[in-house]
mmCIF file of N, CA and C in Angstrom:
data_model
loop_
_atom_site.group_PDB
_atom_site.id
_atom_site.type_symbol
_atom_site.label_atom_id
_atom_site.label_comp_id
_atom_site.label_asym_id
_atom_site.label_seq_id
_atom_site.Cartn_x
_atom_site.Cartn_y
_atom_site.Cartn_z
ATOM 1 N N UNK I 1 114.105 90.984 72.188
ATOM 2 C CA UNK I 1 114.629 91.625 73.376
ATOM 3 C C UNK I 1 115.959 90.976 73.729
ATOM 4 N N UNK I 2 116.994 91.778 73.950
ATOM 5 C CA UNK I 2 118.284 91.193 74.296
ATOM 6 C C UNK I 2 118.342 90.813 75.775
ATOM 7 N N UNK I 3 119.390 90.072 76.160
ATOM 8 C CA UNK I 3 119.484 89.564 77.535
ATOM 9 C C UNK I 3 119.615 90.701 78.541
ATOM 10 N N UNK I 4 120.255 91.814 78.161
ATOM 11 C CA UNK I 4 120.390 92.940 79.087
ATOM 12 C C UNK I 4 119.029 93.551 79.411
ATOM 13 N N UNK I 5 118.167 93.666 78.407
ATOM 14 C CA UNK I 5 116.826 94.217 78.618
ATOM 15 C C UNK I 5 116.002 93.312 79.513
ATOM 16 N N UNK I 6 116.131 92.008 79.332
ATOM 17 C CA UNK I 6 115.396 91.061 80.162
ATOM 18 C C UNK I 6 115.816 91.186 81.618
ATOM 19 N N UNK I 7 117.135 91.319 81.863
ATOM 20 C CA UNK I 7 117.618 91.473 83.226
ATOM 21 C C UNK I 7 117.075 92.744 83.853
ATOM 22 N N UNK I 8 117.053 93.830 83.082
ATOM 23 C CA UNK I 8 116.537 95.098 83.598
ATOM 24 C C UNK I 8 115.071 94.990 83.946
ATOM 25 N N UNK I 9 114.298 94.300 83.082
ATOM 26 C CA UNK I 9 112.876 94.118 83.351
ATOM 27 C C UNK I 9 112.658 93.303 84.631
ATOM 28 N N UNK I 10 113.463 92.272 84.816
ATOM 29 C CA UNK I 10 113.327 91.449 86.016
ATOM 30 C C UNK I 10 113.677 92.246 87.262
ATOM 31 N N UNK I 11 114.744 93.028 87.191
ATOM 32 C CA UNK I 11 115.134 93.851 88.329
ATOM 33 C C UNK I 11 114.069 94.895 88.623
ATOM 34 N N UNK I 12 113.501 95.472 87.588
ATOM 35 C CA UNK I 12 112.476 96.493 87.750
ATOM 36 C C UNK I 12 111.242 95.947 88.435
ATOM 37 N N UNK I 13 110.902 94.699 88.143
ATOM 38 C CA UNK I 13 109.708 94.121 88.758
ATOM 39 C C UNK I 13 109.916 93.851 90.244
ATOM 40 N N UNK I 14 111.155 93.802 90.694
ATOM 41 C CA UNK I 14 111.443 93.556 92.109
ATOM 42 C C UNK I 14 111.548 94.847 92.913
ATOM 43 N N UNK I 15 111.596 95.980 92.224
ATOM 44 C CA UNK I 15 111.717 97.242 92.936
ATOM 45 C C UNK I 15 110.463 97.497 93.759
ATOM 46 N N UNK I 16 110.669 98.042 94.947
ATOM 47 C CA UNK I 16 109.545 98.353 95.809
ATOM 48 C C UNK I 16 109.169 97.197 96.727
ATOM 49 N N UNK I 17 109.741 96.044 96.503
ATOM 50 C CA UNK I 17 109.492 94.902 97.369
ATOM 51 C C UNK I 17 110.687 94.743 98.288
ATOM 52 N N UNK I 18 110.428 94.630 99.574
ATOM 53 C CA UNK I 18 111.557 94.455 100.477
ATOM 54 C C UNK I 18 111.785 92.967 100.683
ATOM 55 N N UNK I 19 112.954 92.535 100.356
ATOM 56 C CA UNK I 19 113.327 91.141 100.544
ATOM 57 C C UNK I 19 114.044 91.020 101.889
ATOM 58 N N UNK I 20 113.631 90.051 102.654
ATOM 59 C CA UNK I 20 114.257 89.838 103.947
ATOM 60 C C UNK I 20 115.206 88.668 103.841
ATOM 61 N N UNK I 21 116.408 88.883 104.312
ATOM 62 C CA UNK I 21 117.371 87.793 104.313
ATOM 63 C C UNK I 21 117.186 86.936 105.551
ATOM 64 N N UNK I 22 117.671 85.736 105.479
ATOM 65 C CA UNK I 22 117.604 84.860 106.634
ATOM 66 C C UNK I 22 118.621 85.331 107.659
ATOM 67 N N UNK I 23 118.255 85.184 108.922
ATOM 68 C CA UNK I 23 119.187 85.551 109.977
ATOM 69 C C UNK I 23 119.588 84.297 110.723
ATOM 70 N N UNK I 24 120.749 84.339 111.290
ATOM 71 C CA UNK I 24 121.219 83.237 112.107
ATOM 72 C C UNK I 24 120.578 83.390 113.486
ATOM 73 N N UNK I 25 119.963 82.330 113.967
ATOM 74 C CA UNK I 25 119.298 82.391 115.262
ATOM 75 C C UNK I 25 120.332 82.178 116.362
ATOM 76 N N UNK I 26 120.699 83.267 116.986
ATOM 77 C CA UNK I 26 121.631 83.242 118.108
ATOM 78 C C UNK I 26 121.367 84.485 118.947
ATOM 79 N N UNK I 27 121.878 84.509 120.141
ATOM 80 C CA UNK I 27 121.670 85.639 121.048
ATOM 81 C C UNK I 27 122.253 86.913 120.437
ATOM 82 N N UNK I 28 121.491 87.991 120.510
ATOM 83 C CA UNK I 28 121.956 89.290 120.039
ATOM 84 C C UNK I 28 122.778 89.913 121.165
ATOM 85 N N UNK I 29 124.018 90.173 120.900
ATOM 86 C CA UNK I 29 124.925 90.657 121.945
ATOM 87 C C UNK I 29 124.680 92.113 122.322
ATOM 88 N N UNK I 30 124.346 92.959 121.347
ATOM 89 C CA UNK I 30 124.123 94.375 121.617
ATOM 90 C C UNK I 30 122.795 94.536 122.362
ATOM 91 N N UNK I 31 122.855 95.118 123.558
ATOM 92 C CA UNK I 31 121.682 95.232 124.423
ATOM 93 C C UNK I 31 120.553 96.025 123.768
ATOM 94 N N UNK I 32 120.874 97.129 123.141
ATOM 95 C CA UNK I 32 119.848 97.950 122.504
ATOM 96 C C UNK I 32 119.176 97.200 121.364
ATOM 97 N N UNK I 33 119.976 96.584 120.507
ATOM 98 C CA UNK I 33 119.420 95.812 119.391
ATOM 99 C C UNK I 33 118.580 94.643 119.893
ATOM 100 N N UNK I 34 119.041 94.007 120.969
ATOM 101 C CA UNK I 34 118.299 92.880 121.534
ATOM 102 C C UNK I 34 116.942 93.334 122.050
ATOM 103 N N UNK I 35 116.897 94.496 122.712
ATOM 104 C CA UNK I 35 115.641 95.017 123.253
ATOM 105 C C UNK I 35 114.668 95.392 122.135
ATOM 106 N N UNK I 36 115.172 96.031 121.095
ATOM 107 C CA UNK I 36 114.329 96.427 119.960
ATOM 108 C C UNK I 36 113.769 95.186 119.271
ATOM 109 N N UNK I 37 114.620 94.201 119.032
ATOM 110 C CA UNK I 37 114.181 92.963 118.390
ATOM 111 C C UNK I 37 113.155 92.245 119.251
ATOM 112 N N UNK I 38 113.387 92.221 120.550
ATOM 113 C CA UNK I 38 112.460 91.567 121.472
ATOM 114 C C UNK I 38 111.087 92.222 121.407
ATOM 115 N N UNK I 39 111.056 93.525 121.426
ATOM 116 C CA UNK I 39 109.791 94.259 121.379
ATOM 117 C C UNK I 39 109.052 93.988 120.072
ATOM 118 N N UNK I 40 109.741 94.079 118.953
ATOM 119 C CA UNK I 40 109.114 93.872 117.650
ATOM 120 C C UNK I 40 108.595 92.449 117.502
ATOM 121 N N UNK I 41 109.402 91.478 117.885
ATOM 122 C CA UNK I 41 108.998 90.078 117.737
ATOM 123 C C UNK I 41 107.891 89.713 118.709
ATOM 124 N N UNK I 42 107.937 90.265 119.911
ATOM 125 C CA UNK I 42 106.878 90.004 120.891
ATOM 126 C C UNK I 42 105.550 90.547 120.369
ATOM 127 N N UNK I 43 105.567 91.760 119.851
ATOM 128 C CA UNK I 43 104.342 92.337 119.286
ATOM 129 C C UNK I 43 103.835 91.513 118.104
ATOM 130 N N UNK I 44 104.750 91.037 117.271
ATOM 131 C CA UNK I 44 104.362 90.191 116.156
ATOM 132 C C UNK I 44 103.763 88.873 116.627
ATOM 133 N N UNK I 45 104.331 88.312 117.685
ATOM 134 C CA UNK I 45 103.825 87.060 118.240
ATOM 135 C C UNK I 45 102.433 87.247 118.836
ATOM 136 N N UNK I 46 102.225 88.348 119.552
ATOM 137 C CA UNK I 46 100.907 88.641 120.116
ATOM 138 C C UNK I 46 99.876 88.846 119.000
ATOM 139 N N UNK I 47 100.278 89.512 117.936
ATOM 140 C CA UNK I 47 99.378 89.730 116.802
ATOM 141 C C UNK I 47 99.009 88.401 116.148
ATOM 142 N N UNK I 48 100.001 87.525 115.965
ATOM 143 C CA UNK I 48 99.737 86.218 115.371
ATOM 144 C C UNK I 48 98.811 85.395 116.262
ATOM 145 N N UNK I 49 98.989 85.471 117.571
ATOM 146 C CA UNK I 49 98.124 84.743 118.500
ATOM 147 C C UNK I 49 96.682 85.218 118.345
ATOM 148 N N UNK I 50 96.489 86.527 118.269
ATOM 149 C CA UNK I 50 95.152 87.087 118.078
ATOM 150 C C UNK I 50 94.551 86.597 116.763
ATOM 151 N N UNK I 51 95.332 86.690 115.689
ATOM 152 C CA UNK I 51 94.841 86.285 114.371
ATOM 153 C C UNK I 51 94.452 84.810 114.354
ATOM 154 N N UNK I 52 95.263 83.969 114.964
ATOM 155 C CA UNK I 52 94.969 82.545 115.011
ATOM 156 C C UNK I 52 93.678 82.274 115.778
ATOM 157 N N UNK I 53 93.491 82.980 116.886
ATOM 158 C CA UNK I 53 92.279 82.763 117.679
ATOM 159 C C UNK I 53 91.025 83.192 116.906
ATOM 160 N N UNK I 54 91.123 84.273 116.140
ATOM 161 C CA UNK I 54 89.970 84.757 115.381
ATOM 162 C C UNK I 54 89.722 83.889 114.152
ATOM 163 N N UNK I 55 90.748 83.649 113.368
ATOM 164 C CA UNK I 55 90.583 82.911 112.116
ATOM 165 C C UNK I 55 90.160 81.469 112.331
ATOM 166 N N UNK I 56 90.711 80.843 113.345
ATOM 167 C CA UNK I 56 90.460 79.412 113.554
ATOM 168 C C UNK I 56 89.516 79.145 114.715
ATOM 169 N N UNK I 57 88.974 80.197 115.319
ATOM 170 C CA UNK I 57 88.090 80.073 116.458
ATOM 171 C C UNK I 57 88.730 79.184 117.532
ATOM 172 N N UNK I 58 90.010 79.462 117.790
ATOM 173 C CA UNK I 58 90.796 78.630 118.706
ATOM 174 C C UNK I 58 90.816 79.235 120.108
ATOM 175 N N UNK I 59 90.820 78.371 121.093
ATOM 176 C CA UNK I 59 91.049 78.790 122.480
ATOM 177 C C UNK I 59 92.552 78.985 122.594
ATOM 178 N N UNK I 60 92.974 80.182 122.931
ATOM 179 C CA UNK I 60 94.394 80.469 122.872
ATOM 180 C C UNK I 60 94.827 81.340 124.030
ATOM 181 N N UNK I 61 95.985 81.010 124.596
ATOM 182 C CA UNK I 61 96.601 81.851 125.617
ATOM 183 C C UNK I 61 98.098 81.878 125.356
ATOM 184 N N UNK I 62 98.698 83.048 125.530
ATOM 185 C CA UNK I 62 100.122 83.220 125.308
ATOM 186 C C UNK I 62 100.676 84.033 126.466
ATOM 187 N N UNK I 63 101.745 83.544 127.075
ATOM 188 C CA UNK I 63 102.385 84.255 128.174
ATOM 189 C C UNK I 63 103.865 84.403 127.837
ATOM 190 N N UNK I 64 104.362 85.633 127.915
ATOM 191 C CA UNK I 64 105.766 85.918 127.640
ATOM 192 C C UNK I 64 106.333 86.695 128.822
ATOM 193 N N UNK I 65 107.463 86.236 129.344
ATOM 194 C CA UNK I 65 108.181 86.965 130.384
ATOM 195 C C UNK I 65 109.432 87.558 129.756
ATOM 196 N N UNK I 66 109.638 88.859 129.928
ATOM 197 C CA UNK I 66 110.845 89.496 129.400
ATOM 198 C C UNK I 66 112.012 89.182 130.320
ATOM 199 N N UNK I 67 113.206 89.503 129.850
ATOM 200 C CA UNK I 67 114.384 89.266 130.684
ATOM 201 C C UNK I 67 114.408 90.200 131.900
ATOM 202 N N UNK I 68 113.574 91.227 131.887
ATOM 203 C CA UNK I 68 113.455 92.134 133.042
ATOM 204 C C UNK I 68 112.322 91.716 133.971
ATOM 205 N N UNK I 69 111.678 90.596 133.658
ATOM 206 C CA UNK I 69 110.623 90.083 134.514
ATOM 207 C C UNK I 69 109.236 90.628 134.227
ATOM 208 N N UNK I 70 109.090 91.356 133.141
ATOM 209 C CA UNK I 70 107.770 91.879 132.784
ATOM 210 C C UNK I 70 106.939 90.782 132.136
ATOM 211 N N UNK I 71 105.650 90.825 132.385
ATOM 212 C CA UNK I 71 104.721 89.837 131.859
ATOM 213 C C UNK I 71 103.930 90.433 130.700
ATOM 214 N N UNK I 72 103.881 89.718 129.591
ATOM 215 C CA UNK I 72 103.063 90.088 128.447
ATOM 216 C C UNK I 72 102.178 88.888 128.164
ATOM 217 N N UNK I 73 100.879 89.110 128.040
ATOM 218 C CA UNK I 73 99.969 87.985 127.854
ATOM 219 C C UNK I 73 98.861 88.317 126.890
ATOM 220 N N UNK I 74 98.378 87.257 126.262
ATOM 221 C CA UNK I 74 97.198 87.356 125.416
ATOM 222 C C UNK I 74 96.363 86.114 125.689
ATOM 223 N N UNK I 75 95.089 86.308 125.828
ATOM 224 C CA UNK I 75 94.146 85.193 125.881
ATOM 225 C C UNK I 75 92.843 85.682 125.284
ATOM 226 N N UNK I 76 92.214 84.847 124.459
ATOM 227 C CA UNK I 76 90.930 85.279 123.926
ATOM 228 C C UNK I 76 89.894 85.232 125.050
ATOM 229 N N UNK I 77 88.789 85.896 124.860
ATOM 230 C CA UNK I 77 87.824 86.119 125.947
ATOM 231 C C UNK I 77 87.344 84.838 126.608
ATOM 232 N N UNK I 78 87.096 83.814 125.826
ATOM 233 C CA UNK I 78 86.597 82.570 126.409
ATOM 234 C C UNK I 78 87.639 81.921 127.305
ATOM 235 N N UNK I 79 88.894 82.062 126.939
ATOM 236 C CA UNK I 79 89.973 81.398 127.665
ATOM 237 C C UNK I 79 90.481 82.242 128.831
ATOM 238 N N UNK I 80 90.343 83.552 128.729
ATOM 239 C CA UNK I 80 90.875 84.466 129.738
ATOM 240 C C UNK I 80 90.278 84.192 131.115
ATOM 241 N N UNK I 81 88.998 83.860 131.172
ATOM 242 C CA UNK I 81 88.346 83.602 132.446
ATOM 243 C C UNK I 81 88.971 82.401 133.165
ATOM 244 N N UNK I 82 89.469 81.430 132.417
ATOM 245 C CA UNK I 82 90.079 80.253 133.016
ATOM 246 C C UNK I 82 91.490 80.533 133.501
ATOM 247 N N UNK I 83 92.215 81.345 132.761
ATOM 248 C CA UNK I 83 93.617 81.615 133.090
ATOM 249 C C UNK I 83 93.792 82.712 134.143
ATOM 250 N N UNK I 84 93.019 83.754 134.015
ATOM 251 C CA UNK I 84 93.207 84.928 134.852
ATOM 252 C C UNK I 84 91.916 85.267 135.583
ATOM 253 N N UNK I 85 91.517 84.436 136.557
ATOM 254 C CA UNK I 85 90.272 84.726 137.278
ATOM 255 C C UNK I 85 90.396 86.010 138.090
ATOM 256 N N UNK I 86 89.272 86.666 138.298
ATOM 257 C CA UNK I 86 89.271 87.928 139.056
ATOM 258 C C UNK I 86 89.556 87.705 140.512
#
């Protein structure tokens, strides 16, 4: 097999996989992009909190305040009673 064929085979094996590049961690200046990113990352963070509590049987609570003052929270059932009493 020549070197060109090997390169093609390697490229072909990467097709269909989405590679994510690293991003520079800094404030997103565009308001719309910042809001979309905030929503996606917040949902991902809440999902990770849930997964950690289930997989590791961890007592977990997460509180996020948006820049508009909205509250987003997660607490597993055992911990919720301590944080958010009725």
